[in-house]
Short mmCIF file of C-alpha atoms in Angstrom, two decimals:
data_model
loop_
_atom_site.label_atom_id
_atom_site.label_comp_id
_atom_site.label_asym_id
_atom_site.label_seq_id
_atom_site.Cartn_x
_atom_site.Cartn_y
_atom_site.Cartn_z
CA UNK A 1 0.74 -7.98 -27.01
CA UNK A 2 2.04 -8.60 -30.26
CA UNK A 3 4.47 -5.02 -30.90
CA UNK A 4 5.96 -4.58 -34.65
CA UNK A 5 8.36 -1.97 -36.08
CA UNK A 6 10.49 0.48 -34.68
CA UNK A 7 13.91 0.14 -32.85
CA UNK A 8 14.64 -3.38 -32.25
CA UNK A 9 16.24 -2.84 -29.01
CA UNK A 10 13.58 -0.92 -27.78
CA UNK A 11 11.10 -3.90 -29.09
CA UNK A 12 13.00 -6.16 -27.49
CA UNK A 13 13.04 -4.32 -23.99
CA UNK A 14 8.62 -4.10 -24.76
CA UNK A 15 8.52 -7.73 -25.15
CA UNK A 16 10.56 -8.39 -22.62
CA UNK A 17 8.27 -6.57 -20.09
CA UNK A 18 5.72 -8.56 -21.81
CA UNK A 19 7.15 -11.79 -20.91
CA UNK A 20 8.25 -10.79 -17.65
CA UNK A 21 4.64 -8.99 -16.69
CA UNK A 22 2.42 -12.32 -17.29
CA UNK A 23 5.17 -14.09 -15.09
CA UNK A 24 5.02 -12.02 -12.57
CA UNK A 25 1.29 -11.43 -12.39
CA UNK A 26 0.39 -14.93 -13.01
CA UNK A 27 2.44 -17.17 -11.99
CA UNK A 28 4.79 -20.56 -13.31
CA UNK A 29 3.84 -20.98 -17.01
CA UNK A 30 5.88 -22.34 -19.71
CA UNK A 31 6.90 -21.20 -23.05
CA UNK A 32 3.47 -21.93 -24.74
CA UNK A 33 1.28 -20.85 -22.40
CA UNK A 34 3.47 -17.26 -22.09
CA UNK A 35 2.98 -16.64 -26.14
CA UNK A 36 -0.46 -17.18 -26.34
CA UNK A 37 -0.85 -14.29 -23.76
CA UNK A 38 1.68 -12.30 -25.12
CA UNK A 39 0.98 -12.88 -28.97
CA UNK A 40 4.87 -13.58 -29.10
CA UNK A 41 6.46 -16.14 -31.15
CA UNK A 42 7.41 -19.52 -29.09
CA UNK A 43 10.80 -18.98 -30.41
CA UNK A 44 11.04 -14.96 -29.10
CA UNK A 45 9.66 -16.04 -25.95
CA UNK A 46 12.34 -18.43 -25.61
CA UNK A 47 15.27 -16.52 -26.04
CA UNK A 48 13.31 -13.82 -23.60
CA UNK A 49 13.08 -15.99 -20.99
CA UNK A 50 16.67 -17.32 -21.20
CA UNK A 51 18.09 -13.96 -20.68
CA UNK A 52 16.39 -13.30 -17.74
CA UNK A 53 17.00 -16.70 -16.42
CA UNK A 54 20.81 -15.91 -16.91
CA UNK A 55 20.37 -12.81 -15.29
CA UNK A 56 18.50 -14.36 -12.37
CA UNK A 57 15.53 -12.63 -13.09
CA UNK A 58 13.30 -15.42 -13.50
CA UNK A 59 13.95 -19.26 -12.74
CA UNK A 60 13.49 -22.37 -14.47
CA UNK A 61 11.60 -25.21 -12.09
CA UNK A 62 11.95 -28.62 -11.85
CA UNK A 63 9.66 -31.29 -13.64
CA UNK A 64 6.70 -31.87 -12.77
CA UNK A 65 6.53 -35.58 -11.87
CA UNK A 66 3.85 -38.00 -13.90
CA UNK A 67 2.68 -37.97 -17.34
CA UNK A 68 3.85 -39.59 -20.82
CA UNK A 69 6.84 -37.92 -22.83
CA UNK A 70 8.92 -34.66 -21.75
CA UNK A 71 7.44 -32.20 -19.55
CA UNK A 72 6.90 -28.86 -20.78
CA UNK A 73 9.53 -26.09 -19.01
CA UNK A 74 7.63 -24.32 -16.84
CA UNK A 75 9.28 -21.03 -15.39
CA UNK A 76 8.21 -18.55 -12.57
CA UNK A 77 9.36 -14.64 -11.51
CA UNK A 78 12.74 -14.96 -8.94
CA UNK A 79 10.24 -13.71 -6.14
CA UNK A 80 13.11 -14.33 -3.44
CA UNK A 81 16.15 -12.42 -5.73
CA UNK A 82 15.55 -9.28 -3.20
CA UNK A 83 13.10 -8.27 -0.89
CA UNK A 84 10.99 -5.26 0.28
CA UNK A 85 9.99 -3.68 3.36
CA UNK A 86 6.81 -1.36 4.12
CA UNK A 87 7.44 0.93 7.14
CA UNK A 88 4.20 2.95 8.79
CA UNK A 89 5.57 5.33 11.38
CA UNK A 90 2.37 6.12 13.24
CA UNK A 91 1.12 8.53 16.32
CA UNK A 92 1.09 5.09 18.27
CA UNK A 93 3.12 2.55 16.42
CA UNK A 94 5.65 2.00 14.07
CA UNK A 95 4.73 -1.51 11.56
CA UNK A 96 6.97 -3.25 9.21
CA UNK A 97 5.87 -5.40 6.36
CA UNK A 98 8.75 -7.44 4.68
CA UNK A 99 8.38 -8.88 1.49
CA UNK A 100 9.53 -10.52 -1.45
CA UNK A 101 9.35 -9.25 -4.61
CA UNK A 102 6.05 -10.26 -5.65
CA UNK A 103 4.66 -8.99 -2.81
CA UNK A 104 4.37 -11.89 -0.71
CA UNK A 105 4.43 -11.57 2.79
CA UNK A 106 7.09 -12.67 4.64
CA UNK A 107 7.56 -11.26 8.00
CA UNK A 108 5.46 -8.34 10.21
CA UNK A 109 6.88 -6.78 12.83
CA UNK A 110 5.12 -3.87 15.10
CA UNK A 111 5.98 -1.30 17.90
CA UNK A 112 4.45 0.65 20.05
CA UNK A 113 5.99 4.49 20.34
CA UNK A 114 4.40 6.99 22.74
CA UNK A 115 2.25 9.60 21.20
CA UNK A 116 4.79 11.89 22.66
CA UNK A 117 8.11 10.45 21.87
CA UNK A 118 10.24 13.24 19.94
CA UNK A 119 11.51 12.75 16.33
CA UNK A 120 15.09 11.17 17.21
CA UNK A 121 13.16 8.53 19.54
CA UNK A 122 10.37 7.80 16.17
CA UNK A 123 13.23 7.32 14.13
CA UNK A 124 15.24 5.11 16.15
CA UNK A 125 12.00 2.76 17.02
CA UNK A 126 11.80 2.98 13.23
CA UNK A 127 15.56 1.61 12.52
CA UNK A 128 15.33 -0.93 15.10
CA UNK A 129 12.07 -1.94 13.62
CA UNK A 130 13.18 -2.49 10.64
CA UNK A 131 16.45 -4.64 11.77
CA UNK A 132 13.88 -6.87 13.62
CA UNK A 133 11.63 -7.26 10.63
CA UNK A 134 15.00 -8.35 8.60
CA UNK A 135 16.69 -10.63 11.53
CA UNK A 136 13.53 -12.25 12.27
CA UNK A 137 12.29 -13.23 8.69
CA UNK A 138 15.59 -14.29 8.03
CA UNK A 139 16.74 -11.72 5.67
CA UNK A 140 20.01 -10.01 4.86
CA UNK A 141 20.12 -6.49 4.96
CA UNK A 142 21.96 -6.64 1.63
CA UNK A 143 19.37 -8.30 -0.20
CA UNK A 144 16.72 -5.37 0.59
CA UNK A 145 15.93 -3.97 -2.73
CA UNK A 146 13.77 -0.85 -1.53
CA UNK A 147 12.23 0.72 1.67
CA UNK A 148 8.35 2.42 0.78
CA UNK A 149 7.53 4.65 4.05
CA UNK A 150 4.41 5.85 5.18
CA UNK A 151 3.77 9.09 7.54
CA UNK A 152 0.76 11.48 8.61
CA UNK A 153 1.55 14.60 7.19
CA UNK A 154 1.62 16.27 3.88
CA UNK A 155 5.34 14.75 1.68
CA UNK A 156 7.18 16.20 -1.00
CA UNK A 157 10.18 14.70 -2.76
CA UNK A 158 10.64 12.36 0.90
CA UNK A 159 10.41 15.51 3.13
CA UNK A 160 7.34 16.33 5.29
CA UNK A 161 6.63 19.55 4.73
CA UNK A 162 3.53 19.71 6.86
CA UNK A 163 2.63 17.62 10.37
CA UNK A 164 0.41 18.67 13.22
CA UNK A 165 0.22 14.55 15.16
CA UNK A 166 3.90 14.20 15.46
CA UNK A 167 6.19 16.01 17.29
CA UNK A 168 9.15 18.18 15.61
CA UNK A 169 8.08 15.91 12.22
CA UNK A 170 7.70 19.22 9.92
CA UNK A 171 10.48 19.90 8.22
CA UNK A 172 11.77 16.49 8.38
CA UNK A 173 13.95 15.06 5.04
CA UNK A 174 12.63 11.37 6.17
CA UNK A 175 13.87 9.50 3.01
CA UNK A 176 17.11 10.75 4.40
CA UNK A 177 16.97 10.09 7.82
CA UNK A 178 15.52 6.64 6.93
CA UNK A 179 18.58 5.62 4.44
CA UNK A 180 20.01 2.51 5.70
CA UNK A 181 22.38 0.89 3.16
CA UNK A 182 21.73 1.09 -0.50
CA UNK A 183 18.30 0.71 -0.47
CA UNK A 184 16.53 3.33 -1.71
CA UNK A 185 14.14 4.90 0.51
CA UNK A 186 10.40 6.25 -0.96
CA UNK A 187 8.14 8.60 1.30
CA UNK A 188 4.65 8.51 0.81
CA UNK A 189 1.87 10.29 3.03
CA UNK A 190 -0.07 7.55 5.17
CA UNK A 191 -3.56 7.95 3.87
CA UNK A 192 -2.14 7.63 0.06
CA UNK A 193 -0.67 4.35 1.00
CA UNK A 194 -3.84 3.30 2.63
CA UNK A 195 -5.45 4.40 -0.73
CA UNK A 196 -2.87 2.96 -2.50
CA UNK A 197 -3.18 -1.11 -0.37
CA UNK A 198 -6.95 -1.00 -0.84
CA UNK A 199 -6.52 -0.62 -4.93
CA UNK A 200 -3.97 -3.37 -5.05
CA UNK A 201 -5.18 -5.62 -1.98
CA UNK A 202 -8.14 -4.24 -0.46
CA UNK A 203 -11.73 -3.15 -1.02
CA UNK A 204 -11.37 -1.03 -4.09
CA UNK A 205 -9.44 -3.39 -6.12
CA UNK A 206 -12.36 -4.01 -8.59
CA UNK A 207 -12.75 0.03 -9.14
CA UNK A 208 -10.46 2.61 -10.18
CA UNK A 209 -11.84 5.94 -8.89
CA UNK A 210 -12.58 5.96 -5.20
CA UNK A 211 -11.98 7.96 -1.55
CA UNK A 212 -10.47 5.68 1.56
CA UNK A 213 -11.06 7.55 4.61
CA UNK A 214 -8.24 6.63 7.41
CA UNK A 215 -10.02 7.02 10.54
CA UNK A 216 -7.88 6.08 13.45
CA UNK A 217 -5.75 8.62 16.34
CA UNK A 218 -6.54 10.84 13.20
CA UNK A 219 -9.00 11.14 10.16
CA UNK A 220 -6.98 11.83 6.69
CA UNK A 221 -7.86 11.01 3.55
CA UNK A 222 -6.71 9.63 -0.25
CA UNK A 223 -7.98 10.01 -3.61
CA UNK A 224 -7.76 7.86 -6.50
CA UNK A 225 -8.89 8.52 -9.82
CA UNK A 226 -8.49 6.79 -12.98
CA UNK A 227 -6.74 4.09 -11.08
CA UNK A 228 -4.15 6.34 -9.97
CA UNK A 229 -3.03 7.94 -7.15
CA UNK A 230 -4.34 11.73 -6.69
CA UNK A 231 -1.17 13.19 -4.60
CA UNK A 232 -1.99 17.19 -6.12
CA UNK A 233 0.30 20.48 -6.81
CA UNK A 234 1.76 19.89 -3.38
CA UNK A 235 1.36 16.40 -2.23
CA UNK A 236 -2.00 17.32 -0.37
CA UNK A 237 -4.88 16.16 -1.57
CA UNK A 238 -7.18 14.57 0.43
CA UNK A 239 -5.82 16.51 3.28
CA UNK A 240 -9.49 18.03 4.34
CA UNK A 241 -8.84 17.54 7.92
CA UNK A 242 -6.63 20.90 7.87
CA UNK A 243 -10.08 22.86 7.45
CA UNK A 244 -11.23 23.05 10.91
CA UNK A 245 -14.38 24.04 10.36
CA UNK A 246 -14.91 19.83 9.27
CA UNK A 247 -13.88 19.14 12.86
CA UNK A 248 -11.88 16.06 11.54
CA UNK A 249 -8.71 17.29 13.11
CA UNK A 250 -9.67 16.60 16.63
CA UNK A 251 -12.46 14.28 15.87
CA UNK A 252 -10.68 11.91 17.89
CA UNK A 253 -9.74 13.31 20.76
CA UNK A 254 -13.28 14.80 21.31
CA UNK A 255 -14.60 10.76 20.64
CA UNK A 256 -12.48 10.02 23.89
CA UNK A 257 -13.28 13.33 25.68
CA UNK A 258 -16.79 12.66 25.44
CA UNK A 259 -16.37 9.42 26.87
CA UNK A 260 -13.93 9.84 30.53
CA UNK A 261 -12.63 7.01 32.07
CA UNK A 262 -11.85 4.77 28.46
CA UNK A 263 -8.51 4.64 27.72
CA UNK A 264 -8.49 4.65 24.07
CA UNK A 265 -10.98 4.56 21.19
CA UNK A 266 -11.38 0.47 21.08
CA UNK A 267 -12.87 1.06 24.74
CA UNK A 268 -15.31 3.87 23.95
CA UNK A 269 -16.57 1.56 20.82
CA UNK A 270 -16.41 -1.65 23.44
CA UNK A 271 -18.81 0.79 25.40
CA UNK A 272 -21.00 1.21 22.88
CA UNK A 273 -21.28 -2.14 21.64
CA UNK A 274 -22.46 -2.76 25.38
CA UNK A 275 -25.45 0.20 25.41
CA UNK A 276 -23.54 2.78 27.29
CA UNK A 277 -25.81 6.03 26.41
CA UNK A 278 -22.65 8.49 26.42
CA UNK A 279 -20.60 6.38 24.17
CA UNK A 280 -22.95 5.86 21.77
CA UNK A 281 -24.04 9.06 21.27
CA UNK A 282 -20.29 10.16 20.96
CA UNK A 283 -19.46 7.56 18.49
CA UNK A 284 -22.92 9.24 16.31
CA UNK A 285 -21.25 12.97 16.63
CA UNK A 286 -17.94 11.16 15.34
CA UNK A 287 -19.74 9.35 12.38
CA UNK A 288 -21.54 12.57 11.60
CA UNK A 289 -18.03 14.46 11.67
CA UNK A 290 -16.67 11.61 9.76
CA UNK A 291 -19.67 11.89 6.72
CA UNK A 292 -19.68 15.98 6.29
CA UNK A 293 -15.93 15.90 5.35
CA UNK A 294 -16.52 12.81 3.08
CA UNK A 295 -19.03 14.45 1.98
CA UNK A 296 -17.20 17.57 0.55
CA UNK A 297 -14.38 15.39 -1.07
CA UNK A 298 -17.02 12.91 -2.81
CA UNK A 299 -18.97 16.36 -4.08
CA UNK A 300 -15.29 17.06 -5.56
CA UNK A 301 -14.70 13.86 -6.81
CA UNK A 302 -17.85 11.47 -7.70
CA UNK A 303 -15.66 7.78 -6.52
CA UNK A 304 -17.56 4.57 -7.21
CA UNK A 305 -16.53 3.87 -3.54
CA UNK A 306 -15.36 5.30 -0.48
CA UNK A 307 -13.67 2.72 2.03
CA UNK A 308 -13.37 3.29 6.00
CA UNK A 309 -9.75 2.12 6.69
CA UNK A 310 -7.32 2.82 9.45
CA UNK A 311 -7.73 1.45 13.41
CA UNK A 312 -11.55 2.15 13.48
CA UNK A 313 -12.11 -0.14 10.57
CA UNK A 314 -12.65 -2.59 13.13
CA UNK A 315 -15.18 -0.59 14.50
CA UNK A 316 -17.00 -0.73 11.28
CA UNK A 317 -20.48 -2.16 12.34
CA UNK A 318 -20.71 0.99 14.35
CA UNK A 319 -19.89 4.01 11.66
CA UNK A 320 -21.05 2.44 8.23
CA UNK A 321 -24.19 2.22 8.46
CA UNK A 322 -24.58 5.62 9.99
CA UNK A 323 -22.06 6.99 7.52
CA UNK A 324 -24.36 5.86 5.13
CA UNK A 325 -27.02 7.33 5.73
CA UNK A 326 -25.82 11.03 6.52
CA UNK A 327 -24.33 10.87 2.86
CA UNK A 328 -27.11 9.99 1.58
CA UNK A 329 -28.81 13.06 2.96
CA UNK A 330 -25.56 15.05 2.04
CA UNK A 331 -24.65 13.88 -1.49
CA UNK A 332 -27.24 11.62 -2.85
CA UNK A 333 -27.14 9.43 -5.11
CA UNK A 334 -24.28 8.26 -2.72
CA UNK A 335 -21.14 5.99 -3.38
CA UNK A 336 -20.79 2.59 -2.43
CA UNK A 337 -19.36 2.43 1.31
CA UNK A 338 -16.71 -0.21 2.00
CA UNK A 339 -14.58 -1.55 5.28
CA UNK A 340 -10.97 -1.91 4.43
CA UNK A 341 -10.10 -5.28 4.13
CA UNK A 342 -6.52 -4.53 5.45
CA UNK A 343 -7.36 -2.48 8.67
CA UNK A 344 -4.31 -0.82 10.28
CA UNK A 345 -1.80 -2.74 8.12
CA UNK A 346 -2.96 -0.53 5.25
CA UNK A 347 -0.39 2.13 5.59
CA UNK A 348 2.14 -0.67 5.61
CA UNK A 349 0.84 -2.80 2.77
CA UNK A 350 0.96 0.57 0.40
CA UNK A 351 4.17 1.24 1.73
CA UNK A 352 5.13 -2.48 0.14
CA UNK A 353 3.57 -1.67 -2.88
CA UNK A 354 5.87 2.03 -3.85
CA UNK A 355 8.63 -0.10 -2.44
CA UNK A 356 8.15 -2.89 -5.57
CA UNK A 357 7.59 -0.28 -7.72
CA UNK A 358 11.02 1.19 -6.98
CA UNK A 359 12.43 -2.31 -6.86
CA UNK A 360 11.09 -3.47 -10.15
CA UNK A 361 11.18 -0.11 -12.20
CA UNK A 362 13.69 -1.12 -14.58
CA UNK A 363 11.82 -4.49 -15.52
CA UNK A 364 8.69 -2.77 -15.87
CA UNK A 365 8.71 0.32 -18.23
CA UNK A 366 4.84 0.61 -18.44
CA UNK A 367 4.32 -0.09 -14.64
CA UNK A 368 4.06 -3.25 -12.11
CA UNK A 369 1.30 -5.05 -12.90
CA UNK A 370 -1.09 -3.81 -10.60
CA UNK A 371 -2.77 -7.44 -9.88
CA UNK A 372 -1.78 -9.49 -6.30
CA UNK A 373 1.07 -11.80 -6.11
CA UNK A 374 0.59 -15.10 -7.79
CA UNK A 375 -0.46 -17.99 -5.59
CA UNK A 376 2.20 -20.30 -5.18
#
């Protein structure tokens, strides 16, 4: 994008991000192939690119080997400069993505926490989490550039301000409690992330308003619209579950209740796979739960596409269908339904993205390029 008049160091800083954006959204290219997507002059791409390159922003690569006369210069992003780290402290688990700074996965680590476990024991499975994640991908703690953080329960400015799943978690300055070093810390409610992973990775990339249901020890909700997050006054929306009268709130503990002797949800959809009468007809008053409260946000909202995410994603063959159909009968002409392509590392992989965001935010003034990491 070709940008005239104005303050020159502000145009510079606009075609900067210009050069920056196409290499870090699409990979090595060299100088010509950079200004015919930016509209910039050869020679201001140039000197662009040799500031950063100084900087250690981007990096120049070698040759490639073959062909007749010199090889063009061919540069790509400095993916591996820093790193990331998307943390999903969950009713059952605590998951760490680390990555670099394209987004490129480098290391997963999980937990398991008891449902139970108070807030000082969450947290601590949290730090020592994280320290894995870094010792085992072979990553300095100094070179993490940002931490994104994902948590049931309505967040404002990194605090939670509203939890019923975890114990003592109201109340909780988390962006604080999380701090480790001087990376910054960003707090985002779970089902926003999840909303968030399935925009940028998932199974609403190619739309930009939709609803992703996360359906897993607990049913929430996130909204995007316009291709942006829909967080509301309070950092709430989406939160639906907190009606009762939706029965999403215990939706899961009634799906095992219904069902005695199966100790956790993959067993009472095993059972149903296999025939068994009572699971079945459990996992049809779930779905049914499941449709009248996406039901009442998709009458609010009208999204191209709502996508079932969170643990029972992989339980998909047994809700969609039947989620289909009772929104049909609820709210026709009905959305498109979609199974997450990212399943319970959704939270996580959201978490990744606000962390990049926070990493990159002075190379990006008009946003990170919303596209995947280049492949390599």
């Amino acid at each position: 994008m070709v940008r005239r008049g104005g303050d020159p160091s502000r145009l510079r800083r606009l075609n900067s991000a210009d050069v920056l954006a196409v290499l870090y959204a699409q990979g090595p290219r060299t100088l010509t192939e950079i200004s015919a997507v930016t509209g910039l002059s050869r020679p201001t791409v140039e000197d662009v690119v040799e500031g950063f390159v100084r900087d250690r922003i981007v990096r120049e690569l070698p040759p490639e080997p073959g062909g007749a006369g010199r090889p063009a210069r061919r540069f790509r992003f400095g993916a591996d400069e820093g790193f990331v780290a998307g943390v999903d402290i969950g009713v059952h688990k605590v998951l760490v993505i680390l990555a670099d700074l394209e987004g490129e996965v480098r290391h997963v680590c999980r937990s398991v926490v008891e449902p139970e476990s108070g807030r000082a024991e969450r947290l601590e499975a949290a730090r020592t989490a994280l320290a894995r994640a870094l010792d085992e991908g072979g990553v300095a703690p100094d070179r993490l550039r940002a931490i994104g953080l994902g948590t049931p329960g309505v967040v404002r400015d990194g605090a939670v301000t509203l939890c019923t799943v975890l114990p003592d978690w109201t109340g909780l300055d988390l962006g604080h409690a999380l701090t480790t070093g001087a990376a910054p810390v960003v707090v985002e409610n779970d089902a926003n992330l999840a909303t968030i992973a399935e925009h940028w990775r998932g199974a609403a990339r190619d739309v930009r308003d939709a609803v992703c249901v996360l359906a897993g020890n607990r049913v929430a909700a996130g909204v995007l619209i316009g291709g942006r997050l829909h967080r509301g006054h309070r950092g709430g929306a989406g939160e639906v579950g907190r009606l009762r009268a939706l029965r999403w709130e215990d939706a899961p503990d009634r799906l095992l209740a219904a069902c005695p002797g199966n100790r956790d949800l993959a067993a009472v959809f095993a059972a149903a796979r296999s025939g068994d009468a009572r699971a079945t007809a459990a996992v049809g008053e779930f779905t049914a739960d499941l449709a009248t409260g996406t039901a009442a946000l998709l009458l609010a909202v009208d999204p191209a596409v709502v996508v079932v995410g969170g643990g029972l994603s992989r339980a998909g063959d047994l809700i969609v269908d039947g989620l289909r159909e009772r929104l049909a009968a609820l709210c026709p002409p009905p959305p498109e339904v979609r199974v997450s392509a990212l399943g319970d590392e959704a939270v996580a992989t959201g978490a990744v993205r606000i962390a990049l965001e926070r990493a990159t935010a002075g190379l990006f003034p008009e946003g990170l390029p919303i596209g995947s990491a280049p492949t390599r």
